[in-house]
Each structure stands twice: as structure tokens, then as C-alpha cells.
Amino acid sequence: MSDDLCNAVLIVDDDVAMCEMLAKGLARKGFRCDFRTSAGEALAAMESDSFDVVVTDLNMRAMNGLELCARIVANRPDVPVVVITAFGSLETAIGAIRAGAYDFVPKPVDVETLALTVARAAERRALREEVRRLRHALTETRRFDQMIGDSAPMRQRGTLLSQIVESSTSVLITGESGTGKELVAGALHRLGPRKSGSFVAINCAAMPEPLLESELFGHARGAFTDARADRAGLFVQAQGGTLFLDEIGDMPLTMQAKLLRALQERTVRPVGGDREIAFDVRIIAATNRDLETAVAEHRFREDLYFRINVIQVAVPPLRARGNDVLLLAQAFVQQFAARSAKKVTGIGTATAQRLLSYQWPGNVRELQNAIERAVAVTSFTEITVDDLPERIRDYRASHVVVAAEDPSELATMDEVERRYIARVMQAVGGNRTLAARVLGLDRKTLYNKLAKLPGEG
């Protein structure tokens, strides 16, 4: 049995009429049912067919429901078992749970109650299967260090990284804040031909221009008040390795000119120095800015843009990565549970649904912080919704509504366009170049339309 559209249920009871009644009742609730009239037949069926849940009566000839449950738990622990107990006996119910049953339902059987129990059991099995898949995927996605992901965008990025990892060509990594751009840069270095050299990183937005120039190019003794000795810059310190220029889109224009000269000449002159020093480093730059727009608006040098943008690696936002959210969440649970010595093994079903529906404006960094908090505060072995930060617990997805029953509430075409452009801009994190591609507009047309939006321009 391999139908992915509904859950497959195996009903086991030596009363054929009862099997037929339960099968018809569960089928009306959307389950795909089969039945067997003995435990032995049920075990044989499970060897050849796949079932999501087993529902078994307690009192049967030869092998009773508790014995069947114990056999299934021992041999197929992934398949939950629901036991139908006689007369709601507490003693038999306890026996069923001890035998490993997921739950029990008392006689006379209420089909509504049974259907809800079976649905919960199937959902739990699906979650366990997903967790197993995620744990397996964690071992399969380690080639590029901590860059975990199984979504189509991440597979495409992995293919590109595999193609360029052996090169020393300059790379520009683009993506929103918190997406893991430095992880990409670090992986390209550690897996590339310069791995024996140093990986030196600097945030170009974190310091004023004079200090940035000194950090990159070095300085000579006496170049400024505190320059008591010669100091090698990061270009020289990274000799034979990789220099990572993070947030290069925030570099001042005058500093961009100095950087361009260094990259063209492959030499640097320390501040206050009188000689050129040659360097041999691989340049990897990263930005959360839309550099094409910055070039068009004369905020970033076009010649520098082409110099650093030999190969571009776009890191997708977390909201575009589907079930990677759960893959990453599981990895973070393992990481923080081990660090805090807590027995937290995963996330609950409702929690997983909440993580998938949230938009993650802070991307992977925000998810990491949320899971760290959840592991710290939880009292259970699985992360619950209540363990998540309030903004995630209370998040409700917003939709652009352009239709209504009342004609007076219908939007004009201009209003529909305005709302859609605003929604696309939100989805791409404000990247105007990417928004123009999504909308099928040239940048100038998009700029004109954005100028009409409140708060844009």
C-alpha cells in the first residue's frame, strides 16, 4: 500500500462485522482501511504492505490485542497501535499502554472518537518520520560545514559551491542579514585550495573609513598618533589564504576607490608608508544590499562591483526554504540540548506548524535564537508552542485581499497593483533588483511605481 493522499489503517478483530463497521466509519473520515481477522494475519500483512496506524481489538483468539501490540512495537516501532478495550476497563487500558500502545478506545466504539485518535496517531508517526529524515539529512548536508538544507534553493546553491570551491576566483555572496553568508565564505575557504592559509574577515560597515583603511592596508610607524610601530594590514595577514569583506555594500565611496586600486594592482600601500606590498589572497565579499541598485544610484562604484562580482552566490532567505526550517530547528535543538545537558529531542507537531508558517525576517539567526530560548525554557522532551518567543507564537500570516462579496469593497486596479508590489517588496526583503525581476518590470519603472507607495521612494 503506497497512497500518499490519505493514511492507511489496518483494523484487526476476529469479528468480521465489527471490522467492516469500523472500516466504513473510518473511510468516511478520509482514511484508507484494510482489515484482518487474526493477529497472525495482521503481522503477515504488515510484512508486505505499509500501514500508518494499526487499530486492534483486545479480546481475540490465539493472540490477543496486547500481544499483537507488543509484537508490533518490537518489530515496527514506527507504526502506532490503538487498542480497543472492553468496557472501558482501567486495568486493560493500563495494560495496553504498558504494551506500547499509542492510545486506547473503550467499547462501545464511537467512530468519531476513534477517528480523532487515529488521526493523532498518524500525525505523530508522520512527525517521527520527518524527524528521522531530518536527522539523516543532517549527516548528508555536512559537506559545506553548518550550511544545512534540503530545499531546492539550497541544493542549487550546493551545486554551485561544488563547482567553484576549487577555484581562487573572487566571489560575491548576496543575501539578507542572518542568512549565513559568512558560513558560505568560510566553507569556500576551508574546502578550497587555500585552506592551509588564513581566513581573515572584516565587517566593512563596523568602523569609520580611516580605521578601515588602516585595518585593510596596515600602517607605518608614526602614520598617526597611536601608530607606535609598523602594522601589517589584513591583505598581508591573509597572504596565501582568503580575505572576507563582509557588508561591502556599506563601504564609503572614497574607500571603494582605494580598495579597487589594491585589487587591480594586487598590492597595498600601508597608511603613512612609502612602498607597495604585494599580496596573494582570494577575495570573498558579502552584502545584504542590492548592489545593482546602489550602482545605478551612484552609491557603489560600478568598476568595483564588476571586480568583486566574478561569481555571485545568492543565499536564499529562510522563508523561501520550505521544510529547511524544521531541518535547521532540529539541528539547533540537538546543539543547544547538548550544550545545556537537557533531554530535549525535537519539536512537537503544533510547534513545527508554527515554525513553518512564520516568515522569519531575521532568517537563520532568528531561528537559532528562538530554538536556543525554547530549549532553555522547556520542561518537556519536545519543544512546545508555549516555549517559542511570543512574536512567533502569536504570528498570523497576512494576505493581500483583492476580492470581496460586497462589490463596494472591491479594489481598483491601481490599488491591487499597489498592494501586490508592496507584498513582493516585503517578500524579497526590499531588494529592488530582485523585485523588478519577479514583477517583470525594468528598474526604472519599478522605481516610479515605488515612489507612489507610502513610505517608499
mmCIF file of C-alpha atoms in Angstrom, residues 143 145 165-168 185-200 238-243 280-282 284:
data_model
loop_
_atom_site.group_PDB
_atom_site.id
_atom_site.type_symbol
_atom_site.label_atom_id
_atom_site.label_comp_id
_atom_site.label_asym_id
_atom_site.label_seq_id
_atom_site.Cartn_x
_atom_site.Cartn_y
_atom_site.Cartn_z
ATOM 1 C CA ARG A 143 29.887 18.878 3.037
ATOM 2 C CA ASP A 145 30.020 22.702 7.171
ATOM 3 C CA VAL A 165 35.136 25.513 -4.366
ATOM 4 C CA GLU A 166 38.413 24.511 -6.025
ATOM 5 C CA SER A 167 38.818 27.925 -7.647
ATOM 6 C CA SER A 168 40.533 31.047 -6.324
ATOM 7 C CA ALA A 185 32.573 32.173 2.771
ATOM 8 C CA GLY A 186 34.167 30.039 5.485
ATOM 9 C CA ALA A 187 33.210 26.824 3.710
ATOM 10 C CA LEU A 188 34.649 28.005 0.396
ATOM 11 C CA HIS A 189 37.923 28.680 2.204
ATOM 12 C CA ARG A 190 38.082 25.511 4.307
ATOM 13 C CA LEU A 191 37.231 23.235 1.392
ATOM 14 C CA GLY A 192 39.237 25.108 -1.236
ATOM 15 C CA PRO A 193 42.850 25.160 -2.404
ATOM 16 C CA ARG A 194 43.778 27.907 0.107
ATOM 17 C CA LYS A 195 42.621 26.019 3.198
ATOM 18 C CA SER A 196 46.185 25.888 4.549
ATOM 19 C CA GLY A 197 46.226 29.702 4.614
ATOM 20 C CA SER A 198 44.373 32.069 6.928
ATOM 21 C CA PHE A 199 40.707 33.034 6.695
ATOM 22 C CA VAL A 200 40.591 36.706 7.665
ATOM 23 C CA ALA A 238 45.636 36.766 4.797
ATOM 24 C CA GLN A 239 48.594 36.039 2.470
ATOM 25 C CA GLY A 240 48.006 32.689 0.748
ATOM 26 C CA GLY A 241 44.517 32.461 2.203
ATOM 27 C CA THR A 242 41.168 34.233 1.952
ATOM 28 C CA LEU A 243 40.093 37.773 2.822
ATOM 29 C CA ASP A 280 48.128 36.903 -2.886
ATOM 30 C CA VAL A 281 44.702 36.319 -1.409
ATOM 31 C CA ARG A 282 41.308 35.133 -2.571
ATOM 32 C CA ILE A 284 35.205 36.854 -0.992
#
